[in-house]
Amino acid sequence: AQTVTQSQPEMSVQEAETVTLSCTYDTSESDYYLFWYKQPPSRQMILVIRQEAYKQQNATENRFSVNFQKAAKSFSLKISDSQLGDAAMYFCAYRSADRDDKIIFGKGTRLHILP
Amino acid sequence: DAMVIQNPRYQVTQFGKPVTLSCSQTLNHNVMYWYQQKSSQAPKLLFHYYDKDFNNEADTPDNFQSRRPNTSFCFLDIRSPGLGDAAMYLCATSSSFLSSGTDTQYFGPGTRLTVL
C-alpha cells in the first residue's frame, strides 16, 4: 500500500523569506500523481500544485514550486517570497495512475508566517 | 462559478440524534467523496461514489451512510452520532480518467458538526 509522510508537523518562516516543506512517499508503482493541497484557517482545501510522475520537469505555479526526486520518492514544496496569506496547513497527497478515484494524504504541515 | 457546495456550514446535534449533511456540485464530476477531518489531522476518507457505485472504506463505521440520488447531490447520514463523531466533514469531487477528466479533487468548504 502507498504511504505519504510529512515529517514536519509545524514550520515557521519570516514574511518574504523562502520555506521548503518536505514530503516523502512509498509506492511500487511507476506512474502516479503527486499534489500539494493548502487548507487555510477557513478550512477549504485548495490545490496548490500537482506533478505527474512521468514528467521530469518540476512543476511551478507562481511562487510555489516543487522538487520532485522520483528515485528518492521525495516531493518537497518550496514557497518563495512568503506572504501572510500562505499561513495554512499543507497536505502532500498521492494518487495512483491505475486507480483514479482515491488519493492518499500525508498528515500535514502547519505553516506559520511571521510578520 | 462551478463549485462544490456544502450545507449547512455548521451543524449542532444531540448525542444519538440522526443528522444529514448535504453536498452539491456544479462541476458535473462523476466521483464524489466524503471525508472526516478532526482538528489538525489529515482528512480521512469515509466513502466515495464512482458514478452510482458506492465504495465504502473498510474502517468506516456502520453509523455512517451515504446517498447519491443524482450526479449533482450527495448526502452523508450519521444515524446515531456520538461525541467522537464531532468533526469537520468535507465533500470533494473529481472527474475520473475514463471520462478524460483531471486527477484533481475539488473540495467544498466543509460542515462542522458538533455533538452535544
Tab-separated table of C-alpha atoms in Angstrom:
chain	number	residue	atom	x	y	z
A	1	ALA	CA	0.000	0.000	0.000
A	2	GLN	CA	1.107	3.513	-0.712
A	3	THR	CA	2.001	5.862	2.123
A	4	VAL	CA	2.747	9.576	2.313
A	5	THR	CA	4.938	11.012	5.061
A	6	GLN	CA	5.311	14.619	6.094
A	7	SER	CA	7.939	14.740	8.797
A	8	GLN	CA	7.453	18.373	9.820
A	9	PRO	CA	4.235	18.882	11.833
A	10	GLU	CA	4.868	22.637	12.050
A	11	MET	CA	7.138	25.185	10.447
A	12	SER	CA	7.606	28.929	10.665
A	13	VAL	CA	9.042	31.357	8.174
A	14	GLN	CA	9.589	35.077	8.138
A	15	GLU	CA	7.458	37.030	5.709
A	16	ALA	CA	9.185	37.459	2.309
A	17	GLU	CA	11.551	34.561	3.021
A	18	THR	CA	11.607	31.150	1.350
A	19	VAL	CA	10.488	27.946	3.024
A	20	THR	CA	10.554	24.304	1.943
A	21	LEU	CA	8.082	21.691	3.142
A	22	SER	CA	9.157	18.103	2.838
A	23	CYS	CA	7.204	15.059	1.731
A	24	THR	CA	8.249	11.509	1.058
A	25	TYR	CA	6.126	8.668	-0.215
A	26	ASP	CA	6.333	4.979	-0.687
A	27	THR	CA	4.979	3.159	-3.719
A	28	SER	CA	5.813	0.307	-6.019
A	29	GLU	CA	4.050	1.973	-8.926
A	30	SER	CA	5.879	3.778	-11.696
A	31	ASP	CA	3.094	6.070	-12.791
A	32	TYR	CA	1.241	8.310	-10.361
A	33	TYR	CA	0.387	11.891	-9.476
A	34	LEU	CA	1.504	13.999	-6.557
A	35	PHE	CA	-0.199	17.041	-5.114
A	36	TRP	CA	0.195	19.743	-2.546
A	37	TYR	CA	-3.061	20.968	-1.048
A	38	LYS	CA	-3.425	24.040	1.141
A	39	GLN	CA	-6.016	24.368	3.884
A	40	PRO	CA	-6.158	27.876	5.397
A	41	PRO	CA	-7.788	28.513	8.767
A	42	SER	CA	-11.153	28.910	6.981
A	43	ARG	CA	-10.715	25.204	6.212
A	44	GLN	CA	-11.495	24.987	2.476
A	45	MET	CA	-8.915	22.744	0.888
A	46	ILE	CA	-7.485	24.045	-2.368
A	47	LEU	CA	-4.950	22.623	-4.783
A	48	VAL	CA	-1.593	24.396	-4.791
A	49	ILE	CA	0.368	22.380	-7.303
A	50	ARG	CA	0.419	18.970	-8.973
A	51	GLN	CA	3.113	16.818	-10.553
A	52	GLU	CA	2.866	13.877	-12.926
A	53	ALA	CA	5.438	11.243	-12.085
A	54	TYR	CA	6.325	10.638	-15.732
A	55	LYS	CA	7.430	14.243	-16.122
A	56	GLN	CA	10.991	15.033	-15.118
A	57	GLN	CA	10.434	18.758	-15.069
A	58	ASN	CA	9.443	20.138	-11.699
A	59	ALA	CA	6.039	21.825	-11.577
A	60	THR	CA	5.853	25.546	-10.840
A	61	GLU	CA	2.921	27.805	-10.026
A	62	ASN	CA	3.969	31.388	-9.421
A	63	ARG	CA	5.717	31.470	-6.020
A	64	PHE	CA	5.187	27.734	-5.488
A	65	SER	CA	7.494	25.119	-6.924
A	66	VAL	CA	8.298	21.508	-6.213
A	67	ASN	CA	11.468	19.475	-6.090
A	68	PHE	CA	10.420	16.066	-7.372
A	69	GLN	CA	13.003	13.339	-6.896
A	70	LYS	CA	11.418	10.156	-8.230
A	71	ALA	CA	14.223	7.791	-7.320
A	72	ALA	CA	14.311	9.105	-3.775
A	73	LYS	CA	10.494	9.247	-3.640
A	74	SER	CA	10.645	12.802	-2.428
A	75	PHE	CA	8.310	15.668	-3.295
A	76	SER	CA	9.077	18.895	-1.471
A	77	LEU	CA	7.245	22.197	-1.833
A	78	LYS	CA	9.121	25.480	-1.961
A	79	ILE	CA	7.304	28.712	-1.242
A	80	SER	CA	9.204	31.810	-2.291
A	81	ASP	CA	8.561	35.320	-1.007
A	82	SER	CA	6.265	34.013	1.743
A	83	GLN	CA	3.156	36.041	2.399
A	84	LEU	CA	0.813	36.200	5.382
A	85	GLY	CA	-1.859	34.542	3.267
A	86	ASP	CA	0.332	31.476	2.897
A	87	ALA	CA	-0.307	30.558	6.529
A	88	ALA	CA	-2.170	27.278	6.392
A	89	MET	CA	-1.994	23.542	6.791
A	90	TYR	CA	-0.288	21.979	3.789
A	91	PHE	CA	-1.029	18.405	2.797
A	92	CYS	CA	1.037	16.322	0.437
A	93	ALA	CA	-1.032	13.745	-1.452
A	94	TYR	CA	-0.552	10.793	-3.801
A	95	ARG	CA	-2.832	9.377	-6.458
A	96	SER	CA	-2.222	6.233	-8.439
A	97	ALA	CA	-2.444	6.435	-12.217
A	98	ASP	CA	-4.025	2.997	-12.255
A	99	ARG	CA	-6.726	3.748	-9.753
A	100	ASP	CA	-8.244	7.088	-10.487
A	101	ASP	CA	-10.690	7.507	-7.690
A	102	LYS	CA	-8.717	7.861	-4.449
A	103	ILE	CA	-5.877	9.955	-3.093
A	104	ILE	CA	-3.715	9.369	-0.046
A	105	PHE	CA	-2.900	12.304	2.201
A	106	GLY	CA	0.062	12.914	4.439
A	107	LYS	CA	-0.594	14.141	7.964
A	108	GLY	CA	0.077	17.742	7.047
A	109	THR	CA	2.476	20.536	7.935
A	110	ARG	CA	1.182	23.658	9.621
A	111	LEU	CA	2.976	26.697	8.236
A	112	HIS	CA	3.179	29.896	10.255
A	113	ILE	CA	4.201	33.162	8.607
A	114	LEU	CA	5.961	35.592	10.934
A	115	PRO	CA	5.445	39.285	10.123
B	1	ASP	CA	-18.662	29.708	-10.884
B	2	ALA	CA	-18.553	25.952	-10.840
B	3	MET	CA	-18.090	24.730	-7.328
B	4	VAL	CA	-18.710	22.278	-4.509
B	5	ILE	CA	-21.311	23.451	-2.013
B	6	GLN	CA	-21.926	22.049	1.440
B	7	ASN	CA	-24.906	22.711	3.665
B	8	PRO	CA	-25.120	23.542	6.416
B	9	ARG	CA	-21.727	25.008	7.238
B	10	TYR	CA	-22.304	24.379	10.935
B	11	GLN	CA	-24.482	21.661	12.381
B	12	VAL	CA	-25.239	21.004	16.028
B	13	THR	CA	-26.936	17.774	17.034
B	14	GLN	CA	-27.587	15.835	20.182
B	15	PHE	CA	-25.982	12.581	21.112
B	16	GLY	CA	-27.827	9.827	19.254
B	17	LYS	CA	-29.984	12.147	17.145
B	18	PRO	CA	-29.694	11.396	13.412
B	19	VAL	CA	-28.220	14.093	11.234
B	20	THR	CA	-27.830	14.565	7.474
B	21	LEU	CA	-25.185	16.646	5.757
B	22	SER	CA	-25.520	17.609	2.126
B	23	CYS	CA	-23.165	18.288	-0.739
B	24	SER	CA	-23.891	19.546	-4.219
B	25	GLN	CA	-21.644	20.263	-7.162
B	26	THR	CA	-21.887	22.146	-10.410
B	27	LEU	CA	-18.715	20.633	-11.875
B	28	ASN	CA	-20.527	17.637	-13.374
B	29	HIS	CA	-17.904	15.355	-11.852
B	30	ASN	CA	-18.724	11.675	-11.706
B	31	VAL	CA	-16.837	10.927	-8.499
B	32	MET	CA	-17.895	12.305	-5.117
B	33	TYR	CA	-16.215	11.774	-1.758
B	34	TRP	CA	-16.942	12.236	1.921
B	35	TYR	CA	-14.085	12.836	4.319
B	36	GLN	CA	-14.000	13.234	8.075
B	37	GLN	CA	-11.385	15.641	9.378
B	38	LYS	CA	-10.584	16.156	13.026
B	39	SER	CA	-8.569	19.059	14.307
B	40	SER	CA	-5.040	19.312	12.879
B	41	GLN	CA	-5.343	15.940	11.161
B	42	ALA	CA	-5.447	14.842	7.559
B	43	PRO	CA	-8.852	14.159	6.013
B	44	LYS	CA	-9.959	10.579	6.450
B	45	LEU	CA	-11.893	9.089	3.562
B	46	LEU	CA	-15.213	7.609	4.664
B	47	PHE	CA	-16.581	6.535	1.289
B	48	HIS	CA	-16.952	7.656	-2.272
B	49	TYR	CA	-19.222	7.239	-5.239
B	50	TYR	CA	-17.797	6.385	-8.617
B	51	ASP	CA	-20.819	7.307	-10.708
B	52	LYS	CA	-23.552	5.345	-8.927
B	53	ASP	CA	-21.188	2.778	-7.477
B	54	PHE	CA	-20.781	3.145	-3.741
B	55	ASN	CA	-17.345	2.402	-2.268
B	56	ASN	CA	-17.092	2.111	1.481
B	57	GLU	CA	-13.744	2.288	3.286
B	58	ALA	CA	-13.127	-0.795	5.386
B	59	ASP	CA	-12.836	1.138	8.641
B	60	THR	CA	-15.847	3.419	8.161
B	61	PRO	CA	-18.307	2.725	10.985
B	62	ASP	CA	-21.760	1.411	10.119
B	63	ASN	CA	-23.120	4.523	11.791
B	64	PHE	CA	-22.209	6.428	8.627
B	65	GLN	CA	-24.292	6.033	5.498
B	66	SER	CA	-24.436	7.880	2.206
B	67	ARG	CA	-26.846	8.523	-0.622
B	68	ARG	CA	-26.300	9.904	-4.083
B	69	PRO	CA	-29.660	10.451	-5.741
B	70	ASN	CA	-28.143	12.055	-8.848
B	71	THR	CA	-24.837	13.313	-10.253
B	72	SER	CA	-25.053	16.660	-8.512
B	73	PHE	CA	-26.003	15.707	-4.965
B	74	CYS	CA	-24.571	13.503	-2.270
B	75	PHE	CA	-25.676	13.109	1.358
B	76	LEU	CA	-23.938	11.901	4.477
B	77	ASP	CA	-26.221	10.380	7.101
B	78	ILE	CA	-24.999	9.787	10.626
B	79	ARG	CA	-27.568	7.511	12.205
B	80	SER	CA	-26.628	7.872	15.859
B	81	PRO	CA	-23.946	10.499	16.365
B	82	GLY	CA	-21.554	10.004	19.228
B	83	LEU	CA	-19.226	12.521	20.833
B	84	GLY	CA	-16.386	11.048	18.788
B	85	ASP	CA	-18.149	11.960	15.550
B	86	ALA	CA	-17.709	15.673	16.176
B	87	ALA	CA	-15.512	16.808	13.305
B	88	MET	CA	-15.360	18.716	10.047
B	89	TYR	CA	-16.934	16.778	7.192
B	90	LEU	CA	-15.546	17.544	3.776
B	91	CYS	CA	-17.128	16.736	0.451
B	92	ALA	CA	-14.965	16.546	-2.646
B	93	THR	CA	-15.426	15.744	-6.312
B	94	SER	CA	-13.261	14.644	-9.175
B	95	SER	CA	-13.584	13.530	-12.743
B	96	SER	CA	-12.305	10.073	-13.496
B	97	PHE	CA	-9.672	9.340	-16.082
B	98	LEU	CA	-12.140	7.261	-18.028
B	99	SER	CA	-14.134	10.369	-18.794
B	100	SER	CA	-10.955	12.219	-19.755
B	101	GLY	CA	-11.138	14.284	-16.643
B	102	THR	CA	-8.500	15.672	-14.368
B	103	ASP	CA	-6.893	13.861	-11.469
B	104	THR	CA	-7.539	16.701	-9.057
B	105	GLN	CA	-10.066	16.623	-6.246
B	106	TYR	CA	-12.085	19.757	-5.607
B	107	PHE	CA	-13.244	20.320	-2.043
B	108	GLY	CA	-16.224	22.024	-0.529
B	109	PRO	CA	-15.877	24.352	2.467
B	110	GLY	CA	-16.944	21.640	4.896
B	111	THR	CA	-19.615	21.209	7.541
B	112	ARG	CA	-18.510	21.438	11.139
B	113	LEU	CA	-20.503	19.008	13.235
B	114	THR	CA	-20.894	19.493	16.972
B	115	VAL	CA	-22.406	16.716	19.088
B	116	LEU	CA	-23.839	17.727	22.456
